[in-house]
Amino acid sequence: AQSVAQPEDQVNVAEGNPLTVKCTYSVSGNPYLFWYVQYPNRGLQFLLKYITGDNLVKGSYGFEAEFNKSQTSFHLKKPSALVSDSALYFCAVTGRGNTGKLIFGQGTTLQVKP
Amino acid sequence: ETGVTQTPRHLVMGMTNKKSLKCEQHLGHNAMYWYKQSAKKPLELMFVYNFKEQTENNSVPSRFSPECPNSSHLFLHLHTLQPEDSALYLCASSQGQGGYGYTFGSGTRLTVV
């Protein structure tokens, strides 16, 4: 069965510091991996995805994520956090290309303090 | 705007009322989804439609009744709801299913009184 784990309910970072939001997954076959961000009372917005190729994927708002096959991880990173990055972040995975349903993690709240 | 429009944005209804949530997408996607997001934040998948046909119902109570008249429109009909049904209801669409990702609407904030 496919699954996604976001081990941290909340991540706290000071503005200007690097941030990491963790995600691990379990799928059969090659994974398609996604990160979404949700601001209060809004829908989820696409940040970035990994399908194939370079393990380091760059996305919107200066975010990037690194695919690590051996550790089955896809951690979200940003070199310098902004207060405006404070939001809820979801990792998602499917293991069957464009025929597989997306499985979402539980979400991680990112709090960036000035 | 993401291309997926949900109306209304906010809805307050009594437990004996009947109301409907609407979702519309003009992205040419063939799959549509309803999610419930309560205050504890995880997304709960409710229903999946592919080419207008329901392909998944995750044990959702019958007081929630989905309707998909075509690939561009999705409704969620509500009747005799309970206060614990208060939540953010999100609609999403996709081309195929997972591989291209989902596009989400802004959601309907439902309060049952």
PDB file of C-alpha atoms in Angstrom:
ATOM      1  CA  ALA A   1       0.000   0.000   0.000  1.00  0.00           C
ATOM      2  CA  GLN A   2       1.127   3.534  -0.688  1.00  0.00           C
ATOM      3  CA  SER A   3       1.771   5.849   2.234  1.00  0.00           C
ATOM      4  CA  VAL A   4       3.350   9.168   3.121  1.00  0.00           C
ATOM      5  CA  ALA A   5       4.683  10.265   6.488  1.00  0.00           C
ATOM      6  CA  GLN A   6       5.428  13.773   7.663  1.00  0.00           C
ATOM      7  CA  PRO A   7       6.983  13.091  11.046  1.00  0.00           C
ATOM      8  CA  GLU A   8       6.762  16.648  12.393  1.00  0.00           C
ATOM      9  CA  ASP A   9       3.462  18.290  13.264  1.00  0.00           C
ATOM     10  CA  GLN A  10       5.172  21.674  13.446  1.00  0.00           C
ATOM     11  CA  VAL A  11       8.513  23.159  12.450  1.00  0.00           C
ATOM     12  CA  ASN A  12       9.702  26.430  13.967  1.00  0.00           C
ATOM     13  CA  VAL A  13      12.389  28.484  12.258  1.00  0.00           C
ATOM     14  CA  ALA A  14      13.766  31.972  12.687  1.00  0.00           C
ATOM     15  CA  GLU A  15      13.513  34.283   9.687  1.00  0.00           C
ATOM     16  CA  GLY A  16      16.650  34.134   7.552  1.00  0.00           C
ATOM     17  CA  ASN A  17      17.572  30.635   8.706  1.00  0.00           C
ATOM     18  CA  PRO A  18      17.373  27.581   6.457  1.00  0.00           C
ATOM     19  CA  LEU A  19      14.303  25.393   6.802  1.00  0.00           C
ATOM     20  CA  THR A  20      13.568  21.724   6.205  1.00  0.00           C
ATOM     21  CA  VAL A  21      10.192  20.013   6.239  1.00  0.00           C
ATOM     22  CA  LYS A  22      10.512  16.236   6.201  1.00  0.00           C
ATOM     23  CA  CYS A  23       8.635  13.673   4.130  1.00  0.00           C
ATOM     24  CA  THR A  24       9.130   9.934   3.701  1.00  0.00           C
ATOM     25  CA  TYR A  25       7.091   7.666   1.478  1.00  0.00           C
ATOM     26  CA  SER A  26       6.320   4.065   0.645  1.00  0.00           C
ATOM     27  CA  VAL A  27       5.113   3.085  -2.831  1.00  0.00           C
ATOM     28  CA  SER A  28       5.423   0.253  -5.278  1.00  0.00           C
ATOM     29  CA  GLY A  29       7.087   1.305  -8.481  1.00  0.00           C
ATOM     30  CA  ASN A  30       8.701   4.632  -9.248  1.00  0.00           C
ATOM     31  CA  PRO A  31       7.324   7.459  -7.116  1.00  0.00           C
ATOM     32  CA  TYR A  32       5.821  10.689  -8.338  1.00  0.00           C
ATOM     33  CA  LEU A  33       6.299  13.159  -5.458  1.00  0.00           C
ATOM     34  CA  PHE A  34       4.689  16.522  -4.766  1.00  0.00           C
ATOM     35  CA  TRP A  35       4.720  19.359  -2.250  1.00  0.00           C
ATOM     36  CA  TYR A  36       1.733  21.622  -1.692  1.00  0.00           C
ATOM     37  CA  VAL A  37       1.293  24.664   0.558  1.00  0.00           C
ATOM     38  CA  GLN A  38      -1.931  25.795   2.209  1.00  0.00           C
ATOM     39  CA  TYR A  39      -2.574  29.242   3.664  1.00  0.00           C
ATOM     40  CA  PRO A  40      -5.447  29.733   6.151  1.00  0.00           C
ATOM     41  CA  ASN A  41      -8.908  29.101   4.685  1.00  0.00           C
ATOM     42  CA  ARG A  42      -7.482  28.469   1.234  1.00  0.00           C
ATOM     43  CA  GLY A  43      -7.023  25.440  -0.971  1.00  0.00           C
ATOM     44  CA  LEU A  44      -3.725  23.693  -1.511  1.00  0.00           C
ATOM     45  CA  GLN A  45      -1.294  25.334  -3.910  1.00  0.00           C
ATOM     46  CA  PHE A  46       1.250  23.364  -5.915  1.00  0.00           C
ATOM     47  CA  LEU A  47       4.897  24.058  -4.977  1.00  0.00           C
ATOM     48  CA  LEU A  48       6.969  21.495  -6.838  1.00  0.00           C
ATOM     49  CA  LYS A  49       7.121  17.912  -8.045  1.00  0.00           C
ATOM     50  CA  TYR A  50       9.578  15.135  -8.788  1.00  0.00           C
ATOM     51  CA  ILE A  51       8.855  12.768 -11.645  1.00  0.00           C
ATOM     52  CA  THR A  52      12.283  11.746 -12.927  1.00  0.00           C
ATOM     53  CA  GLY A  53      15.728  13.175 -13.570  1.00  0.00           C
ATOM     54  CA  ASP A  54      17.740  15.428 -11.274  1.00  0.00           C
ATOM     55  CA  ASN A  55      17.204  14.553  -7.626  1.00  0.00           C
ATOM     56  CA  LEU A  56      17.113  18.232  -6.641  1.00  0.00           C
ATOM     57  CA  VAL A  57      13.889  19.856  -7.746  1.00  0.00           C
ATOM     58  CA  LYS A  58      13.334  23.601  -7.658  1.00  0.00           C
ATOM     59  CA  GLY A  59       9.879  25.073  -7.217  1.00  0.00           C
ATOM     60  CA  SER A  60       7.918  28.192  -6.420  1.00  0.00           C
ATOM     61  CA  TYR A  61       8.879  30.877  -3.881  1.00  0.00           C
ATOM     62  CA  GLY A  62      12.497  29.683  -3.609  1.00  0.00           C
ATOM     63  CA  PHE A  63      11.605  26.232  -2.316  1.00  0.00           C
ATOM     64  CA  GLU A  64      13.402  23.091  -3.392  1.00  0.00           C
ATOM     65  CA  ALA A  65      13.186  19.418  -2.520  1.00  0.00           C
ATOM     66  CA  GLU A  66      15.626  16.562  -2.689  1.00  0.00           C
ATOM     67  CA  PHE A  67      14.584  13.113  -3.791  1.00  0.00           C
ATOM     68  CA  ASN A  68      16.538  10.377  -2.011  1.00  0.00           C
ATOM     69  CA  LYS A  69      15.630   6.938  -3.313  1.00  0.00           C
ATOM     70  CA  SER A  70      17.664   4.952  -0.803  1.00  0.00           C
ATOM     71  CA  GLN A  71      16.085   6.756   2.136  1.00  0.00           C
ATOM     72  CA  THR A  72      12.672   7.006   0.425  1.00  0.00           C
ATOM     73  CA  SER A  73      12.551  10.675   1.348  1.00  0.00           C
ATOM     74  CA  PHE A  74      11.554  13.919  -0.325  1.00  0.00           C
ATOM     75  CA  HIS A  75      12.373  16.707   2.123  1.00  0.00           C
ATOM     76  CA  LEU A  76      11.336  20.281   1.366  1.00  0.00           C
ATOM     77  CA  LYS A  77      13.996  22.937   1.868  1.00  0.00           C
ATOM     78  CA  LYS A  78      14.614  26.640   1.596  1.00  0.00           C
ATOM     79  CA  PRO A  79      17.968  28.357   2.225  1.00  0.00           C
ATOM     80  CA  SER A  80      16.506  31.427   3.931  1.00  0.00           C
ATOM     81  CA  ALA A  81      13.031  31.398   5.503  1.00  0.00           C
ATOM     82  CA  LEU A  82      10.588  34.312   5.340  1.00  0.00           C
ATOM     83  CA  VAL A  83       7.795  35.094   7.785  1.00  0.00           C
ATOM     84  CA  SER A  84       5.431  34.840   4.815  1.00  0.00           C
ATOM     85  CA  ASP A  85       6.439  31.175   4.383  1.00  0.00           C
ATOM     86  CA  SER A  86       4.440  30.359   7.526  1.00  0.00           C
ATOM     87  CA  ALA A  87       1.736  27.963   6.363  1.00  0.00           C
ATOM     88  CA  LEU A  88       0.682  24.308   6.284  1.00  0.00           C
ATOM     89  CA  TYR A  89       2.728  22.064   3.994  1.00  0.00           C
ATOM     90  CA  PHE A  90       1.613  18.750   2.515  1.00  0.00           C
ATOM     91  CA  CYS A  91       3.727  16.082   0.866  1.00  0.00           C
ATOM     92  CA  ALA A  92       1.989  13.734  -1.600  1.00  0.00           C
ATOM     93  CA  VAL A  93       2.960  10.647  -3.595  1.00  0.00           C
ATOM     94  CA  THR A  94       1.673   8.287  -6.221  1.00  0.00           C
ATOM     95  CA  GLY A  95       3.445   5.189  -7.403  1.00  0.00           C
ATOM     96  CA  ARG A  96       1.683   4.474 -10.636  1.00  0.00           C
ATOM     97  CA  GLY A  97       2.276   7.453 -12.837  1.00  0.00           C
ATOM     98  CA  ASN A  98      -0.772   9.198 -14.123  1.00  0.00           C
ATOM     99  CA  THR A  99      -3.112   6.369 -13.194  1.00  0.00           C
ATOM    100  CA  GLY A 100      -2.406   6.411  -9.465  1.00  0.00           C
ATOM    101  CA  LYS A 101      -4.310   8.404  -6.892  1.00  0.00           C
ATOM    102  CA  LEU A 102      -2.308  10.943  -4.863  1.00  0.00           C
ATOM    103  CA  ILE A 103      -1.762  10.001  -1.240  1.00  0.00           C
ATOM    104  CA  PHE A 104      -1.260  13.000   1.076  1.00  0.00           C
ATOM    105  CA  GLY A 105       0.718  13.224   4.281  1.00  0.00           C
ATOM    106  CA  GLN A 106      -0.770  14.582   7.491  1.00  0.00           C
ATOM    107  CA  GLY A 107       0.658  18.042   6.944  1.00  0.00           C
ATOM    108  CA  THR A 108       3.357  20.048   8.741  1.00  0.00           C
ATOM    109  CA  THR A 109       2.777  23.542  10.074  1.00  0.00           C
ATOM    110  CA  LEU A 110       5.735  25.802   9.389  1.00  0.00           C
ATOM    111  CA  GLN A 111       6.098  28.767  11.729  1.00  0.00           C
ATOM    112  CA  VAL A 112       8.728  31.349  10.784  1.00  0.00           C
ATOM    113  CA  LYS A 113       9.381  33.914  13.496  1.00  0.00           C
ATOM    114  CA  PRO A 114      10.866  37.360  12.902  1.00  0.00           C
TER     115      PRO A 114
ATOM    116  CA  GLU B   1      -7.470  31.739  -9.375  1.00  0.00           C
ATOM    117  CA  THR B   2      -6.317  28.177  -9.895  1.00  0.00           C
ATOM    118  CA  GLY B   3      -8.867  27.176 -12.512  1.00  0.00           C
ATOM    119  CA  VAL B   4     -11.006  25.322  -9.970  1.00  0.00           C
ATOM    120  CA  THR B   5     -13.844  27.445  -8.579  1.00  0.00           C
ATOM    121  CA  GLN B   6     -15.833  26.540  -5.502  1.00  0.00           C
ATOM    122  CA  THR B   7     -19.034  28.233  -4.372  1.00  0.00           C
ATOM    123  CA  PRO B   8     -20.074  29.365  -1.904  1.00  0.00           C
ATOM    124  CA  ARG B   9     -16.882  30.309  -0.026  1.00  0.00           C
ATOM    125  CA  HIS B  10     -18.724  30.256   3.300  1.00  0.00           C
ATOM    126  CA  LEU B  11     -21.909  28.478   4.328  1.00  0.00           C
ATOM    127  CA  VAL B  12     -23.775  28.362   7.619  1.00  0.00           C
ATOM    128  CA  MET B  13     -26.608  25.872   7.791  1.00  0.00           C
ATOM    129  CA  GLY B  14     -28.900  24.374  10.360  1.00  0.00           C
ATOM    130  CA  MET B  15     -29.061  20.663  10.965  1.00  0.00           C
ATOM    131  CA  THR B  16     -32.410  20.379   9.175  1.00  0.00           C
ATOM    132  CA  ASN B  17     -31.407  22.380   6.103  1.00  0.00           C
ATOM    133  CA  LYS B  18     -30.546  21.129   2.630  1.00  0.00           C
ATOM    134  CA  LYS B  19     -27.760  22.870   0.763  1.00  0.00           C
ATOM    135  CA  SER B  20     -25.325  22.152  -2.054  1.00  0.00           C
ATOM    136  CA  LEU B  21     -21.673  22.909  -2.660  1.00  0.00           C
ATOM    137  CA  LYS B  22     -20.538  23.503  -6.212  1.00  0.00           C
ATOM    138  CA  CYS B  23     -17.199  22.930  -7.891  1.00  0.00           C
ATOM    139  CA  GLU B  24     -16.343  23.898 -11.457  1.00  0.00           C
ATOM    140  CA  GLN B  25     -13.169  23.407 -13.474  1.00  0.00           C
ATOM    141  CA  HIS B  26     -12.336  24.465 -17.010  1.00  0.00           C
ATOM    142  CA  LEU B  27      -8.907  22.876 -17.166  1.00  0.00           C
ATOM    143  CA  GLY B  28     -10.008  19.953 -19.309  1.00  0.00           C
ATOM    144  CA  HIS B  29      -9.387  17.537 -16.445  1.00  0.00           C
ATOM    145  CA  ASN B  30     -11.251  14.251 -16.319  1.00  0.00           C
ATOM    146  CA  ALA B  31     -11.015  13.432 -12.602  1.00  0.00           C
ATOM    147  CA  MET B  32     -12.583  15.358  -9.709  1.00  0.00           C
ATOM    148  CA  TYR B  33     -12.395  14.902  -5.961  1.00  0.00           C
ATOM    149  CA  TRP B  34     -14.071  16.017  -2.744  1.00  0.00           C
ATOM    150  CA  TYR B  35     -11.967  16.343   0.410  1.00  0.00           C
ATOM    151  CA  LYS B  36     -12.941  17.233   3.964  1.00  0.00           C
ATOM    152  CA  GLN B  37     -10.459  19.118   6.111  1.00  0.00           C
ATOM    153  CA  SER B  38     -11.315  19.477   9.783  1.00  0.00           C
ATOM    154  CA  ALA B  39      -9.563  21.653  12.333  1.00  0.00           C
ATOM    155  CA  LYS B  40      -7.058  18.895  13.042  1.00  0.00           C
ATOM    156  CA  LYS B  41      -5.798  19.479   9.484  1.00  0.00           C
ATOM    157  CA  PRO B  42      -5.355  16.107   7.701  1.00  0.00           C
ATOM    158  CA  LEU B  43      -7.122  15.803   4.388  1.00  0.00           C
ATOM    159  CA  GLU B  44      -9.886  13.204   4.250  1.00  0.00           C
ATOM    160  CA  LEU B  45     -10.715  11.973   0.767  1.00  0.00           C
ATOM    161  CA  MET B  46     -14.486  11.629   0.425  1.00  0.00           C
ATOM    162  CA  PHE B  47     -15.300  10.898  -3.226  1.00  0.00           C
ATOM    163  CA  VAL B  48     -13.510  10.392  -6.534  1.00  0.00           C
ATOM    164  CA  TYR B  49     -15.028  10.764  -9.989  1.00  0.00           C
ATOM    165  CA  ASN B  50     -13.424   9.763 -13.278  1.00  0.00           C
ATOM    166  CA  PHE B  51     -15.151  10.769 -16.512  1.00  0.00           C
ATOM    167  CA  LYS B  52     -18.334  11.478 -14.501  1.00  0.00           C
ATOM    168  CA  GLU B  53     -18.359   8.034 -12.905  1.00  0.00           C
ATOM    169  CA  GLN B  54     -17.869   7.627  -9.170  1.00  0.00           C
ATOM    170  CA  THR B  55     -14.846   5.434  -8.598  1.00  0.00           C
ATOM    171  CA  GLU B  56     -14.363   5.891  -4.877  1.00  0.00           C
ATOM    172  CA  ASN B  57     -16.541   6.510  -1.828  1.00  0.00           C
ATOM    173  CA  ASN B  58     -14.589   6.386   1.403  1.00  0.00           C
ATOM    174  CA  SER B  59     -17.409   5.279   3.708  1.00  0.00           C
ATOM    175  CA  VAL B  60     -18.950   8.730   3.667  1.00  0.00           C
ATOM    176  CA  PRO B  61     -22.301   9.057   5.514  1.00  0.00           C
ATOM    177  CA  SER B  62     -25.337   9.208   3.258  1.00  0.00           C
ATOM    178  CA  ARG B  63     -26.132  12.741   4.431  1.00  0.00           C
ATOM    179  CA  PHE B  64     -23.418  13.721   1.912  1.00  0.00           C
ATOM    180  CA  SER B  65     -24.544  13.029  -1.647  1.00  0.00           C
ATOM    181  CA  PRO B  66     -22.214  13.805  -4.566  1.00  0.00           C
ATOM    182  CA  GLU B  67     -23.263  14.497  -8.116  1.00  0.00           C
ATOM    183  CA  CYS B  68     -21.096  14.806 -11.230  1.00  0.00           C
ATOM    184  CA  PRO B  69     -23.211  15.737 -14.260  1.00  0.00           C
ATOM    185  CA  ASN B  70     -20.153  16.205 -16.506  1.00  0.00           C
ATOM    186  CA  SER B  71     -16.374  16.270 -16.238  1.00  0.00           C
ATOM    187  CA  SER B  72     -16.361  20.000 -15.471  1.00  0.00           C
ATOM    188  CA  HIS B  73     -18.845  20.139 -12.607  1.00  0.00           C
ATOM    189  CA  LEU B  74     -19.071  18.461  -9.249  1.00  0.00           C
ATOM    190  CA  PHE B  75     -21.653  18.996  -6.529  1.00  0.00           C
ATOM    191  CA  LEU B  76     -21.918  17.921  -2.924  1.00  0.00           C
ATOM    192  CA  HIS B  77     -25.507  17.854  -1.689  1.00  0.00           C
ATOM    193  CA  LEU B  78     -25.888  18.198   2.066  1.00  0.00           C
ATOM    194  CA  HIS B  79     -28.865  17.303   4.254  1.00  0.00           C
ATOM    195  CA  THR B  80     -29.473  16.748   7.960  1.00  0.00           C
ATOM    196  CA  LEU B  81     -25.873  17.448   8.823  1.00  0.00           C
ATOM    197  CA  GLN B  82     -24.335  17.279  12.280  1.00  0.00           C
ATOM    198  CA  PRO B  83     -22.175  19.913  14.005  1.00  0.00           C
ATOM    199  CA  GLU B  84     -19.140  17.630  13.577  1.00  0.00           C
ATOM    200  CA  ASP B  85     -19.547  18.028   9.803  1.00  0.00           C
ATOM    201  CA  SER B  86     -18.346  21.605  10.136  1.00  0.00           C
ATOM    202  CA  ALA B  87     -15.103  21.794   8.158  1.00  0.00           C
ATOM    203  CA  LEU B  88     -13.396  23.142   5.060  1.00  0.00           C
ATOM    204  CA  TYR B  89     -14.579  21.206   2.004  1.00  0.00           C
ATOM    205  CA  LEU B  90     -12.085  21.156  -0.818  1.00  0.00           C
ATOM    206  CA  CYS B  91     -12.619  20.215  -4.427  1.00  0.00           C
ATOM    207  CA  ALA B  92      -9.744  19.169  -6.677  1.00  0.00           C
ATOM    208  CA  SER B  93      -9.318  18.051 -10.260  1.00  0.00           C
ATOM    209  CA  SER B  94      -6.610  16.251 -12.226  1.00  0.00           C
ATOM    210  CA  GLN B  95      -5.734  15.008 -15.666  1.00  0.00           C
ATOM    211  CA  GLY B  96      -5.523  11.260 -15.324  1.00  0.00           C
ATOM    212  CA  GLN B  97      -5.205  10.686 -11.606  1.00  0.00           C
ATOM    213  CA  GLY B  98      -2.006  11.279  -9.685  1.00  0.00           C
ATOM    214  CA  GLY B  99       0.894  11.740 -12.005  1.00  0.00           C
ATOM    215  CA  TYR B 100       0.219  15.324 -13.058  1.00  0.00           C
ATOM    216  CA  GLY B 101      -0.803  16.447  -9.596  1.00  0.00           C
ATOM    217  CA  TYR B 102      -4.062  17.926  -8.462  1.00  0.00           C
ATOM    218  CA  THR B 103      -5.428  21.464  -8.805  1.00  0.00           C
ATOM    219  CA  PHE B 104      -7.425  22.558  -5.787  1.00  0.00           C
ATOM    220  CA  GLY B 105     -10.191  25.080  -5.358  1.00  0.00           C
ATOM    221  CA  SER B 106     -10.197  27.559  -2.470  1.00  0.00           C
ATOM    222  CA  GLY B 107     -12.712  25.530  -0.522  1.00  0.00           C
ATOM    223  CA  THR B 108     -16.071  26.089   1.153  1.00  0.00           C
ATOM    224  CA  ARG B 109     -15.978  26.775   4.890  1.00  0.00           C
ATOM    225  CA  LEU B 110     -19.076  24.996   6.236  1.00  0.00           C
ATOM    226  CA  THR B 111     -20.499  25.642   9.685  1.00  0.00           C
ATOM    227  CA  VAL B 112     -23.376  23.490  10.921  1.00  0.00           C
ATOM    228  CA  VAL B 113     -25.376  25.059  13.764  1.00  0.00           C
TER     229      VAL B 113
END
